[in-house]
Amino acid sequence: MPDTPWRDTVGTGSTSVPTVFFLSDSTGITAETLGNTLLTQFPAQHLERRSIPFITTVEQAQEVVAVIDRVAAAGPRPIVFSTTVSLDVRAVLARSRGHFFDLIGTHLGQLEQALHASASGQPGQAHGLGDAVRYQSRMAAVEYAIEHDDGQSLRALERAELILIAPSRCGKTPTTMYLALQHGILAANFPLVEEDFESLSLPKPLLPFARKCFGLTSLPVRLSQIRQERRPGSNYASLNQCTFELRNAEDMYRVNSIPFVNSASMSVEEISATVLQRMELHH
Amino acid sequence: MPDTPWRDTVGTGSTSVPTVFFLSDSTGITAETLGNTLLTQFPAQHLERRSIPFITTVEQAQEVVAVIDRVAAAGPRPIVFSTTVSLDVRAVLARSRGHFFDLIGTHLGQLEQALHASASGQPGQAHGLGDAVRYQSRMAAVEYAIEHDDGQSLRALERAELILIAPSRCGKTPTTMYLALQHGILAANFPLVEEDFESLSLPKPLLPFARKCFGLTSLPVRLSQIRQERRPGSNYASLNQCTFELRNAEDMYRVNSIPFVNSASMSVEEISATVLQRMELHH
């Protein structure tokens, strides 16, 4: 913890909304991910959220406990999700006045038995540099995704593991970025444009790479709505045009045996998981 | 599960390496995140990893159990991390021959008590569209990050919540993408170039936005190594040039009170968590 700005911003105001703390000896990503997943089971709850990463010493843990206890004194008992690994740090954090959820410690004993091995006790390796080769491949994939966004570059398309194709505004770009950043997939994306909708064939530059292509489609009403935000009142955003483009894109996918998914009610995370599964891409 | 390609690719080969299954009724992100965090405690273990997302029915769960049991019959007992929510689905999955880790169910009872509320039992909301406003802000941030990558556009810089500055190849671009995609932060990034190193002032376009700036630096040896991969043998990649640029960048950060961090041994996740904490950016 090089700085601790949270000390000044947290825990003095009295409030009736419970505060949820995400505590970690590293980035806090795992604590936030599982904590928030658990909290989605209580959709009606209004909650304040505070992430405190990089808690690595007993002294820092004691400061954090003081913050939690101040919040506990001023309002409802806080919820505390922790992924800290050090036994000493965990022991201190567990003594706060919050409801303590030890997301790591709870499972470690069972996992030690299953693997016939002892936990290392080393904190925070999950979102560090870790496996350097894997990390570099993710960074290279981000670069590749930016360079090949929206059909900008046809260079090195043969290196792509995946080419996402779709009419404008169906979610190609954020999905490509997600697959690159989280999974290190070399992903290009390519827009379908007017001339593509007049034939049923893949855009010419993609013809040699048909087996790497995955299509996105959407619902005309949804697509029109998204395009209206970008270019209100345009033909581009009209329901007619969106209906035309989506129908033709889907026909084209079918004729060319391109797998596709309707992204209208899916997040980039859901689209990405679907693409990985259907294209059998694993790293 | 629209398709189930994993049925053909998993579990027929006999192997001495334990297989880890990540089972989910949605994307599998939470199961993979906590599961992999737990596994980093056992760095010496070689493991096969299989993610099976979108398990929403008892029939699908039974198919998955059959896959796990086939793997169990052929080699070491598999590890099974599950974040499925449905009691029926969980009950089926728990009967496989793998070591079953119920990452959601384990904590739900305690959380119900803490929140004085019942869990909804609705599967897989954590990485869906969820809060539409928050989701749209993340997507808009990805667009903004691409448009403002590497100083490409100075338009709408006043909308930025954060401007990352650094010499070339210190990690600006992937960090910006991560902050946009995961946290919905409107982040621009801006390269420091030759003329910037000759003065100690911020690049001119950034002068009105000094308080939004965060600097990255690195170690000369590390930076030179990364640049050599891009332009081997160039002055740009020489240790001398890297030393010069990094020293001047750090001086400039200090003179202008720009907070900064040395990214040489940090992942984008760690850099991002540090930036969020130091700049007090929260969404």
Coordinates of C-alpha atoms in Angstrom, one line a residue:
Chain A
M1 CA 0.0 0.0 0.0
P2 CA 2.1 2.9 -1.2
D3 CA -0.7 5.4 -0.3
T4 CA -3.8 4.8 1.6
P5 CA -6.3 7.4 0.3
W6 CA -9.2 5.2 1.6
R7 CA -8.4 6.2 5.1
D8 CA -9.7 9.7 4.5
T9 CA -12.7 8.8 2.4
V10 CA -14.2 5.8 4.2
G11 CA -16.2 5.3 7.2
T12 CA -16.9 8.5 8.9
G13 CA -20.4 9.2 7.6
S14 CA -23.3 7.4 9.3
T15 CA -25.5 5.6 6.9
S16 CA -28.2 3.0 6.8
V17 CA -26.8 1.2 3.8
P18 CA -24.4 -1.6 4.6
T19 CA -20.9 -1.3 3.4
V20 CA -19.2 -4.2 1.7
F21 CA -15.4 -4.3 1.9
F22 CA -13.3 -6.2 -0.6
L23 CA -9.9 -6.9 1.1
S24 CA -6.9 -8.3 -0.7
D25 CA -3.1 -8.7 -0.5
S26 CA -3.0 -8.0 -4.2
T27 CA -5.3 -6.4 -6.7
G28 CA -8.6 -7.3 -5.1
I29 CA -9.9 -8.8 -8.4
T30 CA -10.7 -12.2 -6.9
A31 CA -12.4 -10.7 -3.8
E32 CA -14.5 -8.4 -6.0
T33 CA -15.4 -11.1 -8.5
L34 CA -16.6 -13.7 -6.0
G35 CA -18.0 -11.1 -3.6
N36 CA -20.1 -9.4 -6.3
T37 CA -21.2 -12.8 -7.6
L38 CA -22.5 -13.7 -4.2
L39 CA -24.2 -10.3 -3.8
T40 CA -26.1 -10.7 -7.1
Q41 CA -28.1 -13.2 -5.2
F42 CA -29.5 -10.3 -3.2
P43 CA -30.5 -7.9 -6.0
A44 CA -32.7 -5.7 -3.9
Q45 CA -29.9 -4.8 -1.5
H46 CA -28.5 -1.3 -1.7
L47 CA -24.8 -1.5 -0.7
E48 CA -21.8 0.7 -0.5
R49 CA -18.7 -0.9 -1.9
R50 CA -15.0 -0.3 -0.9
S51 CA -12.0 -2.1 -2.3
I52 CA -8.8 -2.1 -0.3
P53 CA -6.1 -3.9 -2.2
F54 CA -2.4 -4.6 -1.3
I55 CA -2.9 -5.4 2.4
T56 CA 0.3 -7.3 3.0
T57 CA 1.4 -6.6 6.6
V58 CA -0.2 -7.0 10.1
E59 CA 0.1 -3.2 10.6
Q60 CA -1.8 -2.5 7.4
A61 CA -4.4 -5.1 8.4
Q62 CA -4.8 -3.3 11.8
E63 CA -5.4 0.0 10.0
V64 CA -8.0 -1.6 7.8
V65 CA -9.7 -3.2 10.8
A66 CA -9.9 0.3 12.4
V67 CA -11.7 1.6 9.2
I68 CA -14.1 -1.3 9.3
D69 CA -14.8 -0.8 13.0
R70 CA -15.5 2.9 12.5
V71 CA -18.0 2.0 9.7
A72 CA -19.6 -0.7 12.0
A73 CA -20.0 1.9 14.8
A74 CA -21.8 4.4 12.5
G75 CA -24.3 2.1 10.8
P76 CA -25.2 -1.5 9.9
R77 CA -22.6 -4.2 10.4
P78 CA -20.3 -4.3 7.3
I79 CA -19.8 -7.3 5.1
V80 CA -16.1 -8.2 4.6
F81 CA -14.9 -10.3 1.7
S82 CA -11.2 -11.2 2.0
T83 CA -8.8 -13.1 -0.2
T84 CA -5.7 -12.4 1.8
V85 CA -3.5 -15.4 2.1
S86 CA -1.1 -14.7 5.1
L87 CA -2.3 -16.4 8.2
D88 CA -1.2 -13.4 10.4
V89 CA -3.0 -10.9 8.2
R90 CA -6.1 -13.0 8.0
A91 CA -6.1 -13.4 11.8
V92 CA -6.1 -9.7 12.3
L93 CA -8.8 -9.0 9.6
A94 CA -11.0 -11.7 11.1
R95 CA -11.2 -9.7 14.3
S96 CA -13.0 -6.7 12.8
R97 CA -16.6 -6.0 13.7
G98 CA -17.7 -6.9 10.2
H99 CA -19.2 -10.2 9.0
F100 CA -16.0 -11.8 7.8
F101 CA -15.9 -14.0 4.7
D102 CA -12.6 -15.8 4.2
L103 CA -12.9 -16.7 0.5
I104 CA -9.5 -18.3 0.4
G105 CA -9.0 -19.9 3.8
T106 CA -12.4 -21.6 3.6
H107 CA -11.4 -23.8 0.7
L108 CA -7.6 -24.2 1.2
G109 CA -7.8 -27.2 3.6
Q110 CA -10.0 -29.3 1.2
L111 CA -7.8 -28.3 -1.7
E112 CA -4.6 -29.4 0.2
Q113 CA -6.2 -32.8 0.8
A114 CA -7.3 -33.1 -2.8
L115 CA -3.9 -32.2 -4.2
H116 CA -1.9 -34.0 -1.5
A117 CA 0.2 -30.8 -1.2
S118 CA 0.6 -27.8 1.1
A119 CA -0.5 -24.3 0.2
S120 CA 2.5 -22.1 -0.4
G121 CA 1.2 -19.2 1.7
Q122 CA 2.6 -16.8 -0.8
P123 CA 0.1 -13.9 -1.3
G124 CA -1.4 -12.4 -4.4
Q125 CA 0.1 -14.4 -7.3
A126 CA -3.2 -14.8 -9.2
H127 CA -3.2 -11.4 -11.0
G128 CA 0.5 -10.7 -11.1
L129 CA 2.8 -11.3 -14.0
G130 CA 2.7 -15.1 -13.2
D131 CA 3.5 -17.1 -16.3
A132 CA 5.5 -14.7 -18.3
V133 CA 4.8 -16.4 -21.6
R134 CA 1.1 -16.3 -21.1
Y135 CA 1.2 -12.7 -19.9
Q136 CA 3.2 -11.6 -22.9
S137 CA 0.7 -13.3 -25.2
R138 CA -2.1 -11.4 -23.6
M139 CA -0.3 -8.1 -24.1
A140 CA 0.5 -9.0 -27.7
A141 CA -3.1 -9.9 -28.3
V142 CA -4.3 -6.5 -27.1
E143 CA -1.9 -4.9 -29.6
Y144 CA -3.1 -7.1 -32.3
A145 CA -6.8 -6.4 -31.5
I146 CA -6.3 -2.7 -31.7
E147 CA -4.4 -2.9 -34.9
H148 CA -7.0 -5.2 -36.5
D149 CA -10.1 -3.4 -35.0
D150 CA -12.9 -2.8 -37.5
G151 CA -11.1 -4.2 -40.5
Q152 CA -8.4 -1.5 -40.2
S153 CA -5.6 -3.8 -41.2
L154 CA -5.6 -6.9 -43.3
R155 CA -2.0 -7.5 -42.6
A156 CA -1.2 -10.7 -40.6
L157 CA -4.8 -11.8 -40.7
E158 CA -3.4 -15.3 -41.1
R159 CA -2.1 -15.0 -37.6
A160 CA -5.6 -14.5 -36.2
E161 CA -7.1 -17.3 -34.2
L162 CA -10.6 -15.7 -34.5
I163 CA -12.2 -13.1 -36.8
L164 CA -15.4 -11.6 -35.5
I165 CA -17.7 -10.3 -38.2
A166 CA -21.0 -8.4 -37.8
P167 CA -22.9 -5.3 -39.0
S168 CA -21.8 -2.1 -37.3
R169 CA -22.6 -1.8 -33.5
C170 CA -23.3 -5.5 -32.7
G171 CA -20.5 -5.6 -30.1
K172 CA -17.4 -6.7 -32.2
T173 CA -14.9 -4.3 -30.7
P174 CA -15.4 -4.8 -27.0
T175 CA -15.7 -8.5 -27.4
T176 CA -12.4 -8.6 -29.3
M177 CA -10.7 -6.5 -26.6
Y178 CA -12.1 -8.8 -23.9
L179 CA -10.9 -12.0 -25.6
A180 CA -7.5 -10.4 -26.2
L181 CA -7.0 -9.0 -22.7
Q182 CA -8.4 -11.8 -20.6
H183 CA -7.7 -14.8 -22.8
G184 CA -4.8 -13.8 -25.0
I185 CA -6.7 -14.7 -28.1
L186 CA -5.4 -13.2 -31.3
A187 CA -8.7 -11.7 -32.5
A188 CA -9.4 -9.5 -35.5
N189 CA -12.8 -8.0 -36.2
F190 CA -14.3 -7.0 -39.5
P191 CA -17.4 -5.0 -40.3
L192 CA -20.0 -6.1 -42.8
V193 CA -20.9 -3.2 -45.1
E194 CA -23.4 -2.3 -47.8
E195 CA -21.8 -4.3 -50.6
D196 CA -21.6 -7.4 -48.3
F197 CA -25.3 -7.3 -47.8
E198 CA -25.9 -7.5 -51.5
S199 CA -24.2 -10.8 -51.9
L200 CA -24.3 -13.9 -49.8
S201 CA -20.5 -14.4 -49.8
L202 CA -18.0 -13.6 -47.1
P203 CA -16.1 -10.3 -47.6
K204 CA -13.2 -11.1 -50.0
P205 CA -10.3 -10.6 -47.6
L206 CA -11.9 -13.2 -45.3
L207 CA -12.4 -15.9 -47.9
P208 CA -9.2 -17.8 -47.0
F209 CA -10.1 -17.6 -43.3
A210 CA -13.7 -18.7 -43.3
R211 CA -13.0 -21.3 -40.6
K212 CA -11.8 -18.6 -38.2
C213 CA -14.9 -16.5 -38.6
F214 CA -17.6 -16.1 -36.0
G215 CA -20.6 -13.9 -36.6
L216 CA -22.6 -11.6 -34.4
T217 CA -26.2 -10.5 -35.0
S218 CA -28.7 -8.6 -32.9
L219 CA -32.3 -7.6 -32.8
P220 CA -33.4 -4.9 -35.2
V221 CA -35.0 -2.8 -32.5
R222 CA -32.0 -3.1 -30.2
L223 CA -29.5 -2.3 -33.0
S224 CA -31.5 0.7 -34.1
Q225 CA -31.6 2.0 -30.6
I226 CA -27.8 1.8 -30.2
R227 CA -27.2 3.4 -33.7
Q228 CA -29.7 6.2 -32.9
E229 CA -27.4 7.2 -30.0
R230 CA -24.6 7.5 -32.4
R231 CA -26.3 9.1 -35.5
P232 CA -29.8 10.1 -34.5
G233 CA -32.3 10.2 -37.4
S234 CA -29.9 8.7 -39.9
N235 CA -30.8 6.0 -42.4
Y236 CA -28.0 4.0 -40.8
A237 CA -29.9 3.9 -37.6
S238 CA -33.4 3.3 -39.1
L239 CA -35.3 0.2 -38.1
N240 CA -35.6 -0.6 -41.8
Q241 CA -31.9 -0.5 -42.4
C242 CA -31.1 -2.5 -39.3
T243 CA -33.6 -5.2 -40.2
F244 CA -32.2 -5.4 -43.7
E245 CA -28.6 -5.7 -42.5
L246 CA -29.2 -8.2 -39.8
R247 CA -31.4 -10.5 -42.0
N248 CA -28.7 -10.4 -44.7
A249 CA -25.9 -11.0 -42.3
E250 CA -27.7 -14.0 -40.8
D251 CA -28.3 -15.4 -44.3
M252 CA -24.7 -15.0 -45.1
Y253 CA -23.6 -16.7 -41.9
R254 CA -25.8 -19.7 -42.7
V255 CA -24.8 -20.0 -46.3
N256 CA -21.1 -20.0 -45.4
S257 CA -21.5 -22.2 -42.3
I258 CA -20.2 -19.4 -40.0
P259 CA -21.3 -20.0 -36.4
F260 CA -23.0 -17.0 -34.9
V261 CA -24.9 -15.8 -31.9
N262 CA -27.5 -13.1 -31.3
S263 CA -25.8 -10.6 -29.0
A264 CA -28.8 -8.4 -28.3
S265 CA -29.2 -9.4 -24.6
M266 CA -25.7 -10.6 -23.9
S267 CA -22.7 -9.0 -22.2
V268 CA -19.2 -9.1 -23.7
E269 CA -18.4 -11.6 -21.0
E270 CA -21.3 -13.9 -22.2
I271 CA -20.5 -13.4 -25.9
S272 CA -16.8 -14.2 -25.2
A273 CA -17.6 -17.3 -23.2
T274 CA -19.9 -18.5 -26.0
V275 CA -17.3 -17.8 -28.7
L276 CA -14.6 -19.6 -26.8
Q277 CA -16.9 -22.6 -26.3
R278 CA -18.2 -22.8 -29.8
M279 CA -14.9 -22.2 -31.5
E280 CA -13.0 -24.5 -29.0
L281 CA -10.5 -21.8 -28.3
H282 CA -8.5 -22.4 -25.2
H283 CA -5.2 -21.0 -23.9
Chain B
M1 CA -25.3 -24.7 -23.7
P2 CA -26.1 -24.2 -27.4
D3 CA -23.3 -26.6 -28.4
T4 CA -21.3 -28.9 -26.2
P5 CA -18.0 -29.4 -28.0
W6 CA -16.3 -30.3 -24.8
R7 CA -18.1 -33.6 -24.9
D8 CA -15.8 -34.7 -27.7
T9 CA -12.6 -33.2 -26.5
V10 CA -12.6 -34.0 -22.9
G11 CA -11.9 -37.0 -20.8
T12 CA -11.1 -39.9 -23.0
G13 CA -7.3 -39.9 -22.6
S14 CA -5.7 -41.4 -19.6
T15 CA -3.3 -39.0 -17.9
S16 CA -1.4 -38.6 -14.7
V17 CA -2.1 -34.9 -14.5
P18 CA -5.2 -34.0 -12.5
T19 CA -7.9 -32.2 -14.5
V20 CA -9.5 -29.1 -13.0
F21 CA -13.1 -28.4 -14.1
F22 CA -14.6 -24.9 -13.8
L23 CA -18.4 -25.3 -13.9
S24 CA -20.9 -22.5 -14.2
D25 CA -24.4 -21.7 -15.1
S26 CA -23.1 -18.6 -16.8
T27 CA -19.8 -17.4 -18.2
G28 CA -17.5 -19.3 -15.8
I29 CA -15.6 -16.2 -15.0
T30 CA -16.1 -16.3 -11.2
A31 CA -15.3 -20.1 -11.0
E32 CA -12.1 -19.6 -13.0
T33 CA -11.1 -16.5 -11.0
L34 CA -11.4 -18.0 -7.6
G35 CA -10.4 -21.5 -8.7
N36 CA -7.2 -20.2 -10.3
T37 CA -6.5 -18.0 -7.3
L38 CA -6.7 -21.0 -5.0
L39 CA -4.5 -23.0 -7.4
T40 CA -1.8 -20.4 -7.4
Q41 CA -1.2 -21.6 -3.8
F42 CA 0.1 -24.8 -5.4
P43 CA 2.5 -23.5 -8.0
A44 CA 4.3 -26.8 -8.5
Q45 CA 1.2 -28.6 -9.6
H46 CA 0.7 -29.5 -13.3
L47 CA -2.9 -29.4 -14.1
E48 CA -5.3 -29.7 -17.1
R49 CA -8.0 -27.0 -17.1
R50 CA -11.5 -27.3 -18.6
S51 CA -14.1 -24.7 -18.4
I52 CA -17.8 -25.7 -18.9
P53 CA -20.0 -22.7 -18.9
F54 CA -23.8 -22.3 -19.3
I55 CA -24.9 -25.4 -17.3
T56 CA -28.5 -24.5 -16.5
T57 CA -30.5 -27.7 -16.4
V58 CA -30.3 -31.0 -14.5
E59 CA -29.9 -32.8 -17.8
Q60 CA -26.9 -30.7 -18.7
A61 CA -25.5 -31.3 -15.2
Q62 CA -25.9 -35.0 -15.7
E63 CA -23.9 -34.9 -19.0
V64 CA -21.2 -32.9 -17.2
V65 CA -21.0 -35.5 -14.4
A66 CA -20.6 -38.2 -17.0
V67 CA -17.6 -36.3 -18.5
I68 CA -16.1 -35.8 -15.0
D69 CA -16.6 -39.4 -14.1
R70 CA -14.9 -40.6 -17.3
V71 CA -11.9 -38.4 -16.5
A72 CA -11.9 -39.8 -12.9
A73 CA -11.9 -43.3 -14.2
A74 CA -8.9 -42.7 -16.5
G75 CA -6.6 -40.9 -14.1
P76 CA -6.3 -38.9 -10.8
R77 CA -9.5 -37.7 -9.2
P78 CA -10.4 -34.4 -10.8
I79 CA -10.9 -31.1 -9.0
V80 CA -14.3 -29.5 -9.6
F81 CA -14.9 -25.8 -8.9
S82 CA -18.6 -24.8 -9.3
T83 CA -20.4 -21.5 -9.1
T84 CA -23.8 -22.9 -10.2
V85 CA -26.6 -21.5 -8.2
S86 CA -29.6 -23.8 -8.8
L87 CA -30.0 -26.3 -5.9
D88 CA -31.1 -29.0 -8.3
V89 CA -28.1 -28.5 -10.6
R90 CA -25.7 -28.3 -7.7
A91 CA -27.0 -31.5 -6.2
V92 CA -26.3 -33.3 -9.4
L93 CA -22.9 -31.9 -9.9
A94 CA -21.9 -32.7 -6.3
R95 CA -22.5 -36.4 -7.0
S96 CA -19.6 -36.6 -9.6
R97 CA -16.5 -38.6 -8.7
G98 CA -14.4 -35.3 -8.5
H99 CA -13.5 -33.3 -5.5
F100 CA -16.4 -30.9 -5.4
F101 CA -15.8 -27.2 -4.4
D102 CA -19.1 -25.4 -4.1
L103 CA -17.8 -21.8 -4.3
I104 CA -21.3 -20.2 -4.0
G105 CA -23.2 -22.5 -1.8
T106 CA -20.5 -22.5 0.8
H107 CA -21.0 -18.8 1.6
L108 CA -24.6 -18.2 0.8
G109 CA -26.0 -19.2 4.3
Q110 CA -23.7 -16.9 6.1
L111 CA -24.5 -14.1 3.7
E112 CA -28.2 -14.6 4.1
Q113 CA -27.8 -14.2 7.8
A114 CA -25.6 -11.1 7.4
L115 CA -28.0 -9.4 5.1
H116 CA -31.2 -10.7 6.8
A117 CA -32.5 -11.7 3.3
S118 CA -32.9 -14.8 1.2
A119 CA -30.8 -15.6 -1.9
S120 CA -32.8 -15.2 -5.1
G121 CA -31.6 -18.6 -6.5
Q122 CA -31.4 -16.9 -9.9
P123 CA -28.3 -18.1 -11.8
G124 CA -25.6 -16.3 -13.5
Q125 CA -26.3 -12.6 -13.1
A126 CA -22.8 -11.5 -12.2
H127 CA -21.4 -11.2 -15.7
G128 CA -24.5 -10.6 -17.6
L129 CA -25.8 -7.2 -18.8
G130 CA -26.8 -6.5 -15.1
D131 CA -27.0 -2.8 -14.4
A132 CA -27.5 -1.4 -18.0
V133 CA -26.2 2.1 -17.2
R134 CA -23.0 0.6 -15.8
Y135 CA -22.6 -1.8 -18.7
Q136 CA -23.1 0.9 -21.3
S137 CA -20.5 3.1 -19.5
R138 CA -18.0 0.3 -19.8
M139 CA -18.7 -0.1 -23.5
A140 CA -18.4 3.6 -24.1
A141 CA -15.2 3.6 -22.2
V142 CA -13.7 1.0 -24.5
E143 CA -14.6 3.1 -27.5
Y144 CA -13.1 6.2 -25.8
A145 CA -9.9 4.3 -25.0
I146 CA -9.4 3.1 -28.5
E147 CA -10.1 6.6 -29.9
H148 CA -7.7 8.2 -27.4
D149 CA -5.0 5.5 -27.6
D150 CA -1.4 6.8 -27.8
G151 CA -2.4 10.4 -28.1
Q152 CA -4.3 9.7 -31.4
S153 CA -7.0 12.2 -30.6
L154 CA -7.0 15.3 -28.4
R155 CA -10.7 15.7 -28.9
A156 CA -12.8 15.4 -25.8
L157 CA -9.8 15.1 -23.6
E158 CA -11.7 17.1 -21.0
R159 CA -14.1 14.1 -20.7
A160 CA -11.2 11.9 -19.6
E161 CA -11.2 10.7 -16.0
L162 CA -7.6 9.6 -16.3
I163 CA -4.7 10.3 -18.7
L164 CA -1.9 7.8 -18.5
I165 CA 1.5 9.1 -19.7
A166 CA 4.7 7.3 -20.2
P167 CA 7.6 6.7 -22.7
S168 CA 6.8 4.2 -25.4
R169 CA 6.3 0.5 -24.2
C170 CA 5.8 1.0 -20.5
G171 CA 2.3 -0.5 -20.6
K172 CA 0.0 2.5 -21.2
T173 CA -2.2 0.8 -23.8
P174 CA -3.2 -2.5 -22.1
T175 CA -3.7 -0.7 -18.8
T176 CA -6.0 1.8 -20.4
M177 CA -8.0 -1.0 -22.1
Y178 CA -8.2 -2.9 -18.8
L179 CA -9.5 0.2 -16.9
A180 CA -12.0 0.9 -19.6
L181 CA -13.3 -2.6 -20.0
Q182 CA -13.4 -3.7 -16.4
H183 CA -14.1 -0.5 -14.6
G184 CA -15.7 1.8 -17.2
I185 CA -13.0 4.5 -16.6
L186 CA -12.8 7.1 -19.4
A187 CA -9.1 6.8 -19.9
A188 CA -6.8 8.3 -22.5
N189 CA -3.2 7.7 -22.9
F190 CA -0.4 9.9 -24.2
P191 CA 3.1 9.0 -25.2
L192 CA 6.1 11.0 -24.1
V193 CA 8.4 11.8 -27.0
E194 CA 11.8 13.3 -27.7
E195 CA 10.8 16.9 -27.3
D196 CA 9.1 16.1 -24.0
F197 CA 12.4 14.7 -22.6
E198 CA 14.2 18.0 -23.4
S199 CA 11.9 20.1 -21.1
L200 CA 10.5 19.3 -17.7
S201 CA 7.0 20.4 -18.5
L202 CA 4.0 18.3 -19.3
P203 CA 3.2 17.9 -23.0
K204 CA 1.2 21.0 -24.0
P205 CA -2.1 19.4 -24.8
L206 CA -2.1 18.0 -21.3
L207 CA -1.4 21.2 -19.4
P208 CA -5.1 21.9 -18.6
F209 CA -5.5 18.3 -17.3
A210 CA -2.4 17.9 -15.1
R211 CA -4.6 16.6 -12.2
K212 CA -5.9 13.7 -14.3
C213 CA -2.5 12.5 -15.3
F214 CA -0.8 9.4 -13.9
G215 CA 2.7 8.4 -15.1
L216 CA 4.3 5.1 -15.8
T217 CA 7.9 4.4 -15.7
S218 CA 10.0 1.2 -15.9
L219 CA 13.5 -0.2 -15.5
P220 CA 15.9 0.7 -18.3
V221 CA 17.0 -2.9 -18.8
R222 CA 13.4 -4.2 -18.9
L223 CA 12.3 -1.4 -21.3
S224 CA 15.2 -2.0 -23.6
Q225 CA 14.4 -5.7 -23.7
I226 CA 10.8 -5.0 -24.7
R227 CA 11.8 -2.4 -27.3
Q228 CA 14.4 -4.8 -28.8
E229 CA 11.6 -7.2 -29.6
R230 CA 9.9 -4.5 -31.6
R231 CA 12.9 -2.8 -33.2
P232 CA 16.0 -4.9 -32.7
G233 CA 19.3 -2.9 -32.8
S234 CA 17.6 0.5 -33.0
N235 CA 18.7 3.5 -31.0
Y236 CA 15.0 3.5 -29.7
A237 CA 15.7 0.2 -28.1
S238 CA 19.2 0.9 -26.8
L239 CA 19.9 0.9 -23.1
N240 CA 21.2 4.4 -23.3
Q241 CA 18.1 5.8 -24.9
C242 CA 15.8 3.9 -22.4
T243 CA 17.8 5.2 -19.4
F244 CA 17.6 8.7 -20.8
E245 CA 13.9 8.6 -21.4
L246 CA 13.0 7.0 -18.1
R247 CA 15.1 9.4 -16.0
N248 CA 13.7 12.4 -17.8
A249 CA 10.1 11.1 -17.5
E250 CA 10.5 10.6 -13.8
D251 CA 12.0 14.0 -13.3
M252 CA 9.1 15.5 -15.2
Y253 CA 6.5 13.6 -13.1
R254 CA 8.2 14.8 -9.9
V255 CA 8.4 18.5 -11.0
N256 CA 4.7 18.5 -12.0
S257 CA 3.5 16.5 -9.0
I258 CA 2.2 13.7 -11.3
P259 CA 1.8 10.5 -9.3
F260 CA 3.6 7.6 -11.0
V261 CA 4.5 3.9 -10.6
N262 CA 7.3 1.7 -11.9
S263 CA 5.5 -0.9 -14.0
A264 CA 8.6 -3.0 -14.7
S265 CA 7.4 -6.0 -12.6
M266 CA 3.7 -5.3 -12.5
S267 CA 0.8 -6.8 -14.5
V268 CA -1.9 -4.6 -16.0
E269 CA -4.2 -5.8 -13.2
E270 CA -1.7 -4.6 -10.6
I271 CA -1.0 -1.3 -12.4
S272 CA -4.7 -0.7 -12.7
A273 CA -5.5 -1.5 -9.1
T274 CA -2.7 0.9 -8.1
V275 CA -3.9 3.7 -10.4
L276 CA -7.5 3.3 -9.1
Q277 CA -6.3 3.5 -5.5
R278 CA -3.9 6.4 -5.9
M279 CA -6.3 8.5 -8.1
E280 CA -9.3 7.6 -6.0
L281 CA -11.3 6.5 -9.1
H282 CA -14.3 4.4 -8.3
H283 CA -17.4 3.5 -10.3

